[in-house]
Structures are given as structure tokens and as C-alpha cells.
Amino acid sequence: MKTRITLLCLIACAVLPVTALGQGFTAGDRTLGLSGSGASDDDLDNTILQADVSLGYFFSDNLAGEFRQGVSLIDVPGSSNDYSGATRVAVDYYLGTQDLCPLVGASLGYIYGDNVSDTWIAGPEVGLNWFVNETTYIMGSIEYDFFFSSGNEVTDAFDDGQFVYTLGIGFKF
């Protein structure tokens, strides 16, 4: 038992100085976020690649707006490559402004591309940004996006949405 407590104390002593480097966000900060993902089968065929970039601005210490652009490529042997995109805007409220910055928000956007029904998307989101130094942070979020083509479809479409998970790196400047 003593060994476990000692080990936990050593880990805490090693981690605390790193987490103390961050400054959180303040009004006027701008952000750049980058994330990506990919998947292939065991023969490295049937590949899906996705990249996302976001640009944000803090209106206050806790309220930020963001523009997000995502691009996807689906490569299936024997067929042409399929591309799709998603363009969104989001508003996020940050519950903390220090090293760990949890957030809640909502996004609205449009998806389009090959073999995708061009349509509107919207939904709530939660996330967490963890500063590793004064300007760099690890970002993670979960969105629930639902699809609709007109305003009167929004309530019906909420039940037929999808979860979107993001893990990436961000920079404030």
C-alpha cells in the first residue's frame, strides 16, 4: 500500500509542473485546431481518411465561436475515390479558463460530396481542452449531429443522428 501511495505521489509531482504551464483562454484569443483520422482493412485497401481544421475566436473569457472544415476521402479498390466535406460553425461556452477547459456548445453546418446526401447538420457538443504549455493544447470533443433539409424537419431528425468524436491538437495565438 505504501508503495502505491509513493508511486502516485511521484506521478503527481511529475505531472503537476507540466499542467501548471497552461494559461487557458482569454477574450480576444484566436485558435487553430487540427485533427485527423483514418482506417483501412487488413490488406490496406478500403481506406477512409479524414482531416479537420478549425479557426476560433474568444468573444469573452468563456464564450468562443469557431469555423470548422472537414474533408474525407474514401478509396475502394476498383472504383473511383469518393470525397466529402463538412463545413460548420459552432458556439462554445467554456466552464473553466485554466489548464483544463471543459466546454459545452452547439454547431450548425452543411455536409456535401460524392455518395453523400447534401444536407444541413446541427447538434450539441461537449469537449475538453488540456493545455500542455502556454499556447498548445490537446482537444477532445463529442458531437451529436442530426441531419435535416428544412427547418420543419429538425425535431423529427434529432432521433436519426450520429455521434462524432474528435481528438486533436490546438494552438492559441
Tab-separated table of N, CA and C in Angstrom, residues 6-169:
chain	number	residue	atom	x	y	z
A	6	THR	N	3.347	6.091	-2.656
A	6	THR	CA	4.596	6.728	-3.083
A	6	THR	C	4.619	6.900	-4.594
A	7	LEU	N	4.206	5.859	-5.322
A	7	LEU	CA	4.177	5.922	-6.779
A	7	LEU	C	3.209	7.007	-7.255
A	8	LEU	N	2.023	7.091	-6.655
A	8	LEU	CA	1.060	8.127	-7.025
A	8	LEU	C	1.602	9.522	-6.741
A	9	CYS	N	2.295	9.691	-5.627
A	9	CYS	CA	2.900	10.989	-5.295
A	9	CYS	C	3.966	11.367	-6.315
A	10	LEU	N	4.784	10.410	-6.727
A	10	LEU	CA	5.818	10.677	-7.725
A	10	LEU	C	5.204	11.070	-9.068
A	11	ILE	N	4.143	10.364	-9.464
A	11	ILE	CA	3.466	10.695	-10.722
A	11	ILE	C	2.869	12.093	-10.634
A	12	ALA	N	2.219	12.412	-9.510
A	12	ALA	CA	1.626	13.744	-9.334
A	12	ALA	C	2.698	14.830	-9.393
A	13	CYS	N	3.837	14.585	-8.760
A	13	CYS	CA	4.926	15.567	-8.781
A	13	CYS	C	5.479	15.758	-10.192
A	14	ALA	N	5.450	14.719	-11.006
A	14	ALA	CA	5.939	14.820	-12.379
A	14	ALA	C	4.925	15.507	-13.288
A	15	VAL	N	3.636	15.287	-13.053
A	15	VAL	CA	2.592	15.815	-13.925
A	15	VAL	C	2.217	17.251	-13.576
A	16	LEU	N	2.183	17.606	-12.308
A	16	LEU	CA	1.727	18.936	-11.899
A	16	LEU	C	2.519	20.075	-12.524
A	17	PRO	N	3.857	20.024	-12.594
A	17	PRO	CA	4.567	21.125	-13.246
A	17	PRO	C	4.192	21.280	-14.712
A	18	VAL	N	3.911	20.198	-15.406
A	18	VAL	CA	3.530	20.274	-16.812
A	18	VAL	C	2.173	20.946	-16.950
A	19	THR	N	1.215	20.576	-16.086
A	19	THR	CA	-0.112	21.167	-16.198
A	19	THR	C	-0.128	22.601	-15.726
A	20	ALA	N	0.826	23.027	-14.939
A	20	ALA	CA	0.855	24.405	-14.449
A	20	ALA	C	1.338	25.386	-15.509
A	21	LEU	N	1.808	24.903	-16.655
A	21	LEU	CA	2.325	25.778	-17.694
A	21	LEU	C	1.234	26.504	-18.463
A	22	GLY	N	0.039	25.912	-18.542
A	22	GLY	CA	-1.015	26.466	-19.369
A	22	GLY	C	-1.601	27.746	-18.812
A	23	GLN	N	-2.194	28.532	-19.683
A	23	GLN	CA	-2.790	29.797	-19.281
A	23	GLN	C	-4.286	29.831	-19.513
A	24	GLY	N	-4.862	28.835	-20.185
A	24	GLY	CA	-6.278	28.889	-20.514
A	24	GLY	C	-6.540	29.914	-21.602
A	25	PHE	N	-7.808	30.285	-21.746
A	25	PHE	CA	-8.210	31.224	-22.783
A	25	PHE	C	-8.655	32.545	-22.168
A	26	THR	N	-8.489	33.618	-22.915
A	26	THR	CA	-8.988	34.931	-22.511
A	26	THR	C	-9.622	35.613	-23.723
A	27	ALA	N	-10.427	36.632	-23.461
A	27	ALA	CA	-11.100	37.366	-24.537
A	27	ALA	C	-10.075	37.860	-25.552
A	28	GLY	N	-10.398	37.699	-26.836
A	28	GLY	CA	-9.511	38.128	-27.909
A	28	GLY	C	-8.590	37.044	-28.432
A	29	ASP	N	-8.474	35.915	-27.712
A	29	ASP	CA	-7.634	34.818	-28.205
A	29	ASP	C	-8.207	34.248	-29.495
A	30	ARG	N	-7.320	33.864	-30.388
A	30	ARG	CA	-7.690	33.139	-31.607
A	30	ARG	C	-7.116	31.739	-31.496
A	31	THR	N	-7.776	30.769	-32.115
A	31	THR	CA	-7.323	29.382	-32.020
A	31	THR	C	-7.280	28.727	-33.395
A	32	LEU	N	-6.408	27.745	-33.502
A	32	LEU	CA	-6.301	26.886	-34.679
A	32	LEU	C	-6.285	25.462	-34.174
A	33	GLY	N	-7.199	24.639	-34.673
A	33	GLY	CA	-7.249	23.230	-34.276
A	33	GLY	C	-7.040	22.320	-35.468
A	34	LEU	N	-6.324	21.221	-35.258
A	34	LEU	CA	-6.045	20.246	-36.308
A	34	LEU	C	-6.339	18.849	-35.779
A	35	SER	N	-7.052	18.054	-36.564
A	35	SER	CA	-7.287	16.664	-36.188
A	35	SER	C	-7.416	15.833	-37.454
A	36	GLY	N	-7.233	14.553	-37.312
A	36	GLY	CA	-7.330	13.657	-38.451
A	36	GLY	C	-7.567	12.238	-37.997
A	37	SER	N	-8.036	11.421	-38.914
A	37	SER	CA	-8.252	10.009	-38.608
A	37	SER	C	-8.202	9.218	-39.899
A	38	GLY	N	-8.113	7.930	-39.769
A	38	GLY	CA	-8.089	7.057	-40.928
A	38	GLY	C	-8.328	5.623	-40.531
A	39	ALA	N	-8.720	4.826	-41.505
A	39	ALA	CA	-8.946	3.396	-41.270
A	39	ALA	C	-8.770	2.655	-42.589
A	40	SER	N	-8.234	1.443	-42.495
A	40	SER	CA	-8.078	0.555	-43.651
A	40	SER	C	-8.337	-0.867	-43.199
A	41	ASP	N	-8.669	-1.732	-44.156
A	41	ASP	CA	-8.804	-3.143	-43.799
A	41	ASP	C	-7.418	-3.775	-43.659
A	42	ASP	N	-7.351	-5.067	-43.392
A	42	ASP	CA	-6.063	-5.721	-43.123
A	42	ASP	C	-5.139	-5.784	-44.337
A	43	ASP	N	-5.655	-5.563	-45.551
A	43	ASP	CA	-4.827	-5.515	-46.752
A	43	ASP	C	-4.474	-4.078	-47.154
A	44	LEU	N	-4.797	-3.121	-46.292
A	44	LEU	CA	-4.618	-1.690	-46.552
A	44	LEU	C	-5.399	-1.226	-47.769
A	45	ASP	N	-6.530	-1.901	-48.029
A	45	ASP	CA	-7.481	-1.479	-49.045
A	45	ASP	C	-8.679	-0.867	-48.311
A	46	ASN	N	-9.654	-0.418	-49.063
A	46	ASN	CA	-10.860	0.153	-48.464
A	46	ASN	C	-10.484	1.173	-47.387
A	47	THR	N	-9.809	2.206	-47.813
A	47	THR	CA	-9.251	3.188	-46.892
A	47	THR	C	-10.164	4.404	-46.757
A	48	ILE	N	-10.292	4.882	-45.541
A	48	ILE	CA	-11.009	6.118	-45.251
A	48	ILE	C	-10.041	7.051	-44.531
A	49	LEU	N	-9.877	8.264	-45.057
A	49	LEU	CA	-9.037	9.282	-44.431
A	49	LEU	C	-9.884	10.524	-44.185
A	50	GLN	N	-9.678	11.147	-43.040
A	50	GLN	CA	-10.415	12.363	-42.729
A	50	GLN	C	-9.489	13.365	-42.054
A	51	ALA	N	-9.616	14.631	-42.419
A	51	ALA	CA	-8.853	15.708	-41.797
A	51	ALA	C	-9.805	16.859	-41.484
A	52	ASP	N	-9.563	17.507	-40.349
A	52	ASP	CA	-10.385	18.639	-39.932
A	52	ASP	C	-9.492	19.782	-39.488
A	53	VAL	N	-9.916	20.999	-39.795
A	53	VAL	CA	-9.234	22.199	-39.317
A	53	VAL	C	-10.304	23.129	-38.755
A	54	SER	N	-9.963	23.831	-37.690
A	54	SER	CA	-10.904	24.783	-37.102
A	54	SER	C	-10.182	26.087	-36.778
A	55	LEU	N	-10.906	27.179	-36.918
A	55	LEU	CA	-10.417	28.506	-36.556
A	55	LEU	C	-11.424	29.103	-35.583
A	56	GLY	N	-10.927	29.591	-34.446
A	56	GLY	CA	-11.835	30.104	-33.430
A	56	GLY	C	-11.445	31.474	-32.934
A	57	TYR	N	-12.403	32.116	-32.263
A	57	TYR	CA	-12.182	33.428	-31.667
A	57	TYR	C	-12.943	33.496	-30.348
A	58	PHE	N	-12.290	33.998	-29.297
A	58	PHE	CA	-12.912	34.142	-27.980
A	58	PHE	C	-13.503	35.541	-27.844
A	59	PHE	N	-14.830	35.610	-27.764
A	59	PHE	CA	-15.542	36.875	-27.576
A	59	PHE	C	-15.411	37.356	-26.135
A	60	SER	N	-15.279	36.417	-25.208
A	60	SER	CA	-15.042	36.710	-23.794
A	60	SER	C	-14.144	35.592	-23.261
A	61	ASP	N	-13.851	35.602	-21.969
A	61	ASP	CA	-13.021	34.536	-21.400
A	61	ASP	C	-13.693	33.168	-21.520
A	62	ASN	N	-15.016	33.133	-21.632
A	62	ASN	CA	-15.741	31.863	-21.630
A	62	ASN	C	-16.495	31.559	-22.915
A	63	LEU	N	-16.680	32.507	-23.811
A	63	LEU	CA	-17.520	32.301	-24.992
A	63	LEU	C	-16.682	32.403	-26.259
A	64	ALA	N	-16.751	31.349	-27.082
A	64	ALA	CA	-15.967	31.300	-28.319
A	64	ALA	C	-16.846	30.908	-29.497
A	65	GLY	N	-16.492	31.409	-30.657
A	65	GLY	CA	-17.098	30.993	-31.911
A	65	GLY	C	-16.032	30.293	-32.740
A	66	GLU	N	-16.459	29.337	-33.560
A	66	GLU	CA	-15.494	28.565	-34.342
A	66	GLU	C	-16.036	28.276	-35.731
A	67	PHE	N	-15.141	28.286	-36.713
A	67	PHE	CA	-15.414	27.826	-38.064
A	67	PHE	C	-14.663	26.510	-38.232
A	68	ARG	N	-15.339	25.473	-38.730
A	68	ARG	CA	-14.710	24.151	-38.894
A	68	ARG	C	-14.905	23.646	-40.316
A	69	GLN	N	-13.838	23.069	-40.860
A	69	GLN	CA	-13.900	22.458	-42.184
A	69	GLN	C	-13.330	21.051	-42.110
A	70	GLY	N	-14.088	20.085	-42.570
A	70	GLY	CA	-13.643	18.698	-42.610
A	70	GLY	C	-13.666	18.171	-44.034
A	71	VAL	N	-12.711	17.325	-44.370
A	71	VAL	CA	-12.637	16.700	-45.686
A	71	VAL	C	-12.396	15.209	-45.488
A	72	SER	N	-13.118	14.387	-46.248
A	72	SER	CA	-12.968	12.933	-46.162
A	72	SER	C	-12.688	12.356	-47.539
A	73	LEU	N	-11.900	11.291	-47.561
A	73	LEU	CA	-11.594	10.543	-48.779
A	73	LEU	C	-11.880	9.080	-48.508
A	74	ILE	N	-12.637	8.463	-49.403
A	74	ILE	CA	-12.893	7.022	-49.320
A	74	ILE	C	-12.325	6.394	-50.576
A	75	ASP	N	-11.360	5.487	-50.388
A	75	ASP	CA	-10.671	4.833	-51.503
A	75	ASP	C	-11.000	3.348	-51.460
A	76	VAL	N	-11.811	2.893	-52.407
A	76	VAL	CA	-12.193	1.487	-52.515
A	76	VAL	C	-11.609	0.946	-53.817
A	77	PRO	N	-10.832	-0.153	-53.766
A	77	PRO	CA	-10.245	-0.697	-54.994
A	77	PRO	C	-11.322	-1.014	-56.037
A	78	GLY	N	-11.015	-0.683	-57.292
A	78	GLY	CA	-11.943	-0.973	-58.377
A	78	GLY	C	-12.990	0.097	-58.597
A	79	SER	N	-12.954	1.169	-57.830
A	79	SER	CA	-13.902	2.253	-58.039
A	79	SER	C	-13.171	3.580	-57.886
A	80	SER	N	-13.843	4.626	-58.276
A	80	SER	CA	-13.212	5.941	-58.145
A	80	SER	C	-13.235	6.381	-56.679
A	81	ASN	N	-12.343	7.276	-56.347
A	81	ASN	CA	-12.304	7.804	-54.988
A	81	ASN	C	-13.514	8.694	-54.740
A	82	ASP	N	-14.054	8.628	-53.544
A	82	ASP	CA	-15.173	9.478	-53.150
A	82	ASP	C	-14.684	10.504	-52.154
A	83	TYR	N	-15.107	11.739	-52.351
A	83	TYR	CA	-14.747	12.825	-51.460
A	83	TYR	C	-16.014	13.395	-50.838
A	84	SER	N	-15.891	13.867	-49.619
A	84	SER	CA	-16.993	14.588	-48.997
A	84	SER	C	-16.420	15.652	-48.078
A	85	GLY	N	-17.258	16.588	-47.714
A	85	GLY	CA	-16.831	17.664	-46.839
A	85	GLY	C	-17.936	18.041	-45.872
A	86	ALA	N	-17.543	18.700	-44.819
A	86	ALA	CA	-18.495	19.240	-43.848
A	86	ALA	C	-17.978	20.614	-43.425
A	87	THR	N	-18.814	21.617	-43.580
A	87	THR	CA	-18.488	22.980	-43.178
A	87	THR	C	-19.455	23.364	-42.068
A	88	ARG	N	-18.899	23.784	-40.904
A	88	ARG	CA	-19.750	24.068	-39.748
A	88	ARG	C	-19.282	25.325	-39.037
A	89	VAL	N	-20.201	25.936	-38.318
A	89	VAL	CA	-19.877	26.978	-37.350
A	89	VAL	C	-20.364	26.488	-35.999
A	90	ALA	N	-19.684	26.913	-34.945
A	90	ALA	CA	-20.042	26.460	-33.599
A	90	ALA	C	-19.903	27.611	-32.619
A	91	VAL	N	-20.670	27.521	-31.553
A	91	VAL	CA	-20.546	28.430	-30.418
A	91	VAL	C	-20.335	27.559	-29.198
A	92	ASP	N	-19.263	27.830	-28.451
A	92	ASP	CA	-18.925	27.023	-27.271
A	92	ASP	C	-18.801	27.905	-26.046
A	93	TYR	N	-19.296	27.394	-24.928
A	93	TYR	CA	-19.156	28.073	-23.642
A	93	TYR	C	-18.186	27.254	-22.801
A	94	TYR	N	-17.106	27.880	-22.356
A	94	TYR	CA	-16.071	27.217	-21.579
A	94	TYR	C	-16.373	27.360	-20.094
A	95	LEU	N	-16.389	26.221	-19.401
A	95	LEU	CA	-16.727	26.188	-17.982
A	95	LEU	C	-15.512	26.460	-17.106
A	96	GLY	N	-14.343	26.460	-17.680
A	96	GLY	CA	-13.110	26.745	-16.961
A	96	GLY	C	-12.183	27.497	-17.890
A	97	THR	N	-11.293	28.279	-17.325
A	97	THR	CA	-10.394	29.053	-18.174
A	97	THR	C	-8.934	28.835	-17.794
A	98	GLN	N	-8.632	27.725	-17.146
A	98	GLN	CA	-7.252	27.451	-16.756
A	98	GLN	C	-6.679	26.338	-17.634
A	99	ASP	N	-5.937	25.413	-17.043
A	99	ASP	CA	-5.271	24.355	-17.811
A	99	ASP	C	-6.244	23.344	-18.405
A	100	LEU	N	-7.270	22.992	-17.667
A	100	LEU	CA	-8.323	22.109	-18.162
A	100	LEU	C	-9.542	22.965	-18.452
A	101	CYS	N	-9.976	22.960	-19.689
A	101	CYS	CA	-11.071	23.823	-20.119
A	101	CYS	C	-12.213	22.981	-20.678
A	102	PRO	N	-13.158	22.530	-19.830
A	102	PRO	CA	-14.332	21.824	-20.349
A	102	PRO	C	-15.253	22.807	-21.070
A	103	LEU	N	-15.996	22.313	-22.043
A	103	LEU	CA	-16.877	23.178	-22.818
A	103	LEU	C	-18.173	22.476	-23.168
A	104	VAL	N	-19.200	23.259	-23.379
A	104	VAL	CA	-20.474	22.796	-23.929
A	104	VAL	C	-20.825	23.760	-25.055
A	105	GLY	N	-21.505	23.272	-26.075
A	105	GLY	CA	-21.825	24.153	-27.182
A	105	GLY	C	-22.766	23.518	-28.173
A	106	ALA	N	-22.852	24.149	-29.326
A	106	ALA	CA	-23.713	23.677	-30.411
A	106	ALA	C	-23.076	24.067	-31.736
A	107	SER	N	-23.369	23.268	-32.760
A	107	SER	CA	-22.841	23.562	-34.088
A	107	SER	C	-23.951	23.473	-35.126
A	108	LEU	N	-23.725	24.138	-36.240
A	108	LEU	CA	-24.647	24.136	-37.371
A	108	LEU	C	-23.792	24.158	-38.626
A	109	GLY	N	-24.165	23.337	-39.612
A	109	GLY	CA	-23.363	23.309	-40.826
A	109	GLY	C	-24.028	22.565	-41.956
A	110	TYR	N	-23.210	22.210	-42.932
A	110	TYR	CA	-23.692	21.561	-44.151
A	110	TYR	C	-22.699	20.487	-44.558
A	111	ILE	N	-23.194	19.304	-44.940
A	111	ILE	CA	-22.335	18.248	-45.478
A	111	ILE	C	-22.649	18.065	-46.957
A	112	TYR	N	-21.631	17.655	-47.720
A	112	TYR	CA	-21.764	17.573	-49.164
A	112	TYR	C	-20.687	16.648	-49.708
A	113	GLY	N	-20.889	16.167	-50.939
A	113	GLY	CA	-19.848	15.368	-51.579
A	113	GLY	C	-20.393	14.203	-52.368
A	114	ASP	N	-19.469	13.319	-52.781
A	114	ASP	CA	-19.814	12.121	-53.540
A	114	ASP	C	-20.494	11.109	-52.618
A	115	ASN	N	-21.544	10.497	-53.087
A	115	ASN	CA	-22.260	9.448	-52.354
A	115	ASN	C	-22.694	9.894	-50.954
A	116	VAL	N	-22.932	11.194	-50.795
A	116	VAL	CA	-23.431	11.763	-49.548
A	116	VAL	C	-24.642	12.601	-49.902
A	117	SER	N	-25.695	12.487	-49.130
A	117	SER	CA	-26.847	13.359	-49.339
A	117	SER	C	-26.490	14.746	-48.825
A	118	ASP	N	-26.410	15.708	-49.735
A	118	ASP	CA	-26.102	17.076	-49.325
A	118	ASP	C	-27.224	17.563	-48.415
A	119	THR	N	-26.864	17.919	-47.188
A	119	THR	CA	-27.898	18.288	-46.228
A	119	THR	C	-27.324	19.109	-45.090
A	120	TRP	N	-28.200	19.744	-44.350
A	120	TRP	CA	-27.823	20.502	-43.164
A	120	TRP	C	-27.582	19.571	-41.993
A	121	ILE	N	-26.682	19.973	-41.090
A	121	ILE	CA	-26.439	19.239	-39.852
A	121	ILE	C	-26.414	20.237	-38.695
A	122	ALA	N	-26.805	19.771	-37.526
A	122	ALA	CA	-26.762	20.606	-36.329
A	122	ALA	C	-26.711	19.681	-35.129
A	123	GLY	N	-26.272	20.228	-34.011
A	123	GLY	CA	-26.303	19.418	-32.808
A	123	GLY	C	-25.502	19.980	-31.654
A	124	PRO	N	-25.730	19.412	-30.480
A	124	PRO	CA	-24.985	19.813	-29.286
A	124	PRO	C	-23.613	19.143	-29.239
A	125	GLU	N	-22.723	19.696	-28.412
A	125	GLU	CA	-21.392	19.125	-28.265
A	125	GLU	C	-20.857	19.399	-26.868
A	126	VAL	N	-19.960	18.524	-26.438
A	126	VAL	CA	-19.207	18.720	-25.194
A	126	VAL	C	-17.756	18.415	-25.510
A	127	GLY	N	-16.850	18.999	-24.748
A	127	GLY	CA	-15.442	18.748	-25.015
A	127	GLY	C	-14.565	19.167	-23.858
A	128	LEU	N	-13.270	18.936	-24.057
A	128	LEU	CA	-12.280	19.279	-23.047
A	128	LEU	C	-10.988	19.641	-23.754
A	129	ASN	N	-10.418	20.781	-23.394
A	129	ASN	CA	-9.100	21.190	-23.887
A	129	ASN	C	-8.147	21.178	-22.709
A	130	TRP	N	-6.985	20.551	-22.903
A	130	TRP	CA	-5.980	20.448	-21.845
A	130	TRP	C	-4.693	21.094	-22.335
A	131	PHE	N	-4.317	22.194	-21.691
A	131	PHE	CA	-3.111	22.906	-22.089
A	131	PHE	C	-1.868	22.141	-21.645
A	132	VAL	N	-0.928	21.969	-22.579
A	132	VAL	CA	0.351	21.334	-22.266
A	132	VAL	C	1.464	22.369	-22.158
A	133	ASN	N	1.215	23.576	-22.675
A	133	ASN	CA	2.078	24.738	-22.434
A	133	ASN	C	1.222	25.977	-22.653
A	134	GLU	N	1.821	27.146	-22.733
A	134	GLU	CA	1.045	28.384	-22.794
A	134	GLU	C	0.211	28.542	-24.052
A	135	THR	N	0.598	27.901	-25.143
A	135	THR	CA	-0.114	28.111	-26.407
A	135	THR	C	-0.634	26.835	-27.057
A	136	THR	N	-0.315	25.679	-26.527
A	136	THR	CA	-0.665	24.408	-27.165
A	136	THR	C	-1.541	23.584	-26.238
A	137	TYR	N	-2.578	22.979	-26.811
A	137	TYR	CA	-3.483	22.161	-26.015
A	137	TYR	C	-3.935	20.933	-26.803
A	138	ILE	N	-4.273	19.910	-26.059
A	138	ILE	CA	-4.882	18.704	-26.627
A	138	ILE	C	-6.389	18.899	-26.523
A	139	MET	N	-7.101	18.673	-27.626
A	139	MET	CA	-8.544	18.880	-27.619
A	139	MET	C	-9.272	17.569	-27.906
A	140	GLY	N	-10.364	17.390	-27.219
A	140	GLY	CA	-11.224	16.247	-27.446
A	140	GLY	C	-12.674	16.687	-27.336
A	141	SER	N	-13.531	16.128	-28.185
A	141	SER	CA	-14.942	16.501	-28.128
A	141	SER	C	-15.823	15.376	-28.650
A	142	ILE	N	-17.074	15.454	-28.264
A	142	ILE	CA	-18.112	14.550	-28.767
A	142	ILE	C	-19.276	15.424	-29.213
A	143	GLU	N	-19.696	15.231	-30.454
A	143	GLU	CA	-20.852	15.944	-31.005
A	143	GLU	C	-21.954	14.940	-31.294
A	144	TYR	N	-23.179	15.394	-31.237
A	144	TYR	CA	-24.295	14.607	-31.745
A	144	TYR	C	-24.900	15.406	-32.886
A	145	ASP	N	-24.636	14.989	-34.121
A	145	ASP	CA	-25.129	15.693	-35.293
A	145	ASP	C	-26.376	15.011	-35.824
A	146	PHE	N	-27.379	15.808	-36.134
A	146	PHE	CA	-28.558	15.277	-36.807
A	146	PHE	C	-28.719	16.006	-38.130
A	147	PHE	N	-29.363	15.341	-39.081
A	147	PHE	CA	-29.440	15.803	-40.458
A	147	PHE	C	-30.855	16.295	-40.764
A	148	PHE	N	-30.956	17.394	-41.522
A	148	PHE	CA	-32.255	17.904	-41.938
A	148	PHE	C	-32.082	18.764	-43.184
A	149	SER	N	-33.134	18.849	-43.989
A	149	SER	CA	-33.045	19.673	-45.199
A	149	SER	C	-33.897	20.939	-45.094
A	150	SER	N	-34.775	20.997	-44.095
A	150	SER	CA	-35.556	22.218	-43.878
A	150	SER	C	-35.856	22.346	-42.389
A	151	GLY	N	-36.246	23.535	-41.981
A	151	GLY	CA	-36.481	23.820	-40.573
A	151	GLY	C	-37.554	22.964	-39.931
A	152	ASN	N	-38.584	22.546	-40.698
A	152	ASN	CA	-39.655	21.759	-40.096
A	152	ASN	C	-39.265	20.294	-39.881
A	153	GLU	N	-38.090	19.878	-40.325
A	153	GLU	CA	-37.628	18.505	-40.127
A	153	GLU	C	-36.729	18.354	-38.899
A	154	VAL	N	-36.378	19.433	-38.237
A	154	VAL	CA	-35.381	19.393	-37.168
A	154	VAL	C	-35.807	18.473	-36.031
A	155	THR	N	-37.023	18.579	-35.532
A	155	THR	CA	-37.430	17.761	-34.380
A	155	THR	C	-37.506	16.291	-34.736
A	156	ASP	N	-37.954	15.949	-35.946
A	156	ASP	CA	-38.007	14.547	-36.358
A	156	ASP	C	-36.618	13.974	-36.595
A	157	ALA	N	-35.699	14.786	-37.094
A	157	ALA	CA	-34.363	14.316	-37.456
A	157	ALA	C	-33.473	14.059	-36.242
A	158	PHE	N	-33.800	14.628	-35.097
A	158	PHE	CA	-32.943	14.501	-33.932
A	158	PHE	C	-32.734	13.037	-33.539
A	159	ASP	N	-33.737	12.191	-33.738
A	159	ASP	CA	-33.638	10.774	-33.377
A	159	ASP	C	-32.748	9.977	-34.325
A	160	ASP	N	-32.439	10.494	-35.500
A	160	ASP	CA	-31.675	9.765	-36.513
A	160	ASP	C	-30.311	10.389	-36.759
A	161	GLY	N	-29.628	10.793	-35.707
A	161	GLY	CA	-28.343	11.458	-35.853
A	161	GLY	C	-27.169	10.513	-35.737
A	162	GLN	N	-26.006	11.109	-35.563
A	162	GLN	CA	-24.776	10.337	-35.406
A	162	GLN	C	-23.866	11.033	-34.401
A	163	PHE	N	-23.071	10.240	-33.705
A	163	PHE	CA	-22.068	10.782	-32.803
A	163	PHE	C	-20.776	10.995	-33.575
A	164	VAL	N	-20.115	12.116	-33.329
A	164	VAL	CA	-18.839	12.433	-33.962
A	164	VAL	C	-17.837	12.673	-32.846
A	165	TYR	N	-16.735	11.921	-32.881
A	165	TYR	CA	-15.687	12.021	-31.863
A	165	TYR	C	-14.473	12.689	-32.490
A	166	THR	N	-13.871	13.611	-31.766
A	166	THR	CA	-12.696	14.309	-32.276
A	166	THR	C	-11.600	14.327	-31.217
A	167	LEU	N	-10.387	14.044	-31.644
A	167	LEU	CA	-9.206	14.177	-30.810
A	167	LEU	C	-8.136	14.832	-31.666
A	168	GLY	N	-7.576	15.921	-31.163
A	168	GLY	CA	-6.596	16.644	-31.980
A	168	GLY	C	-5.733	17.567	-31.132
A	169	ILE	N	-5.067	18.465	-31.822
A	169	ILE	CA	-4.176	19.419	-31.169
A	169	ILE	C	-4.643	20.825	-31.556
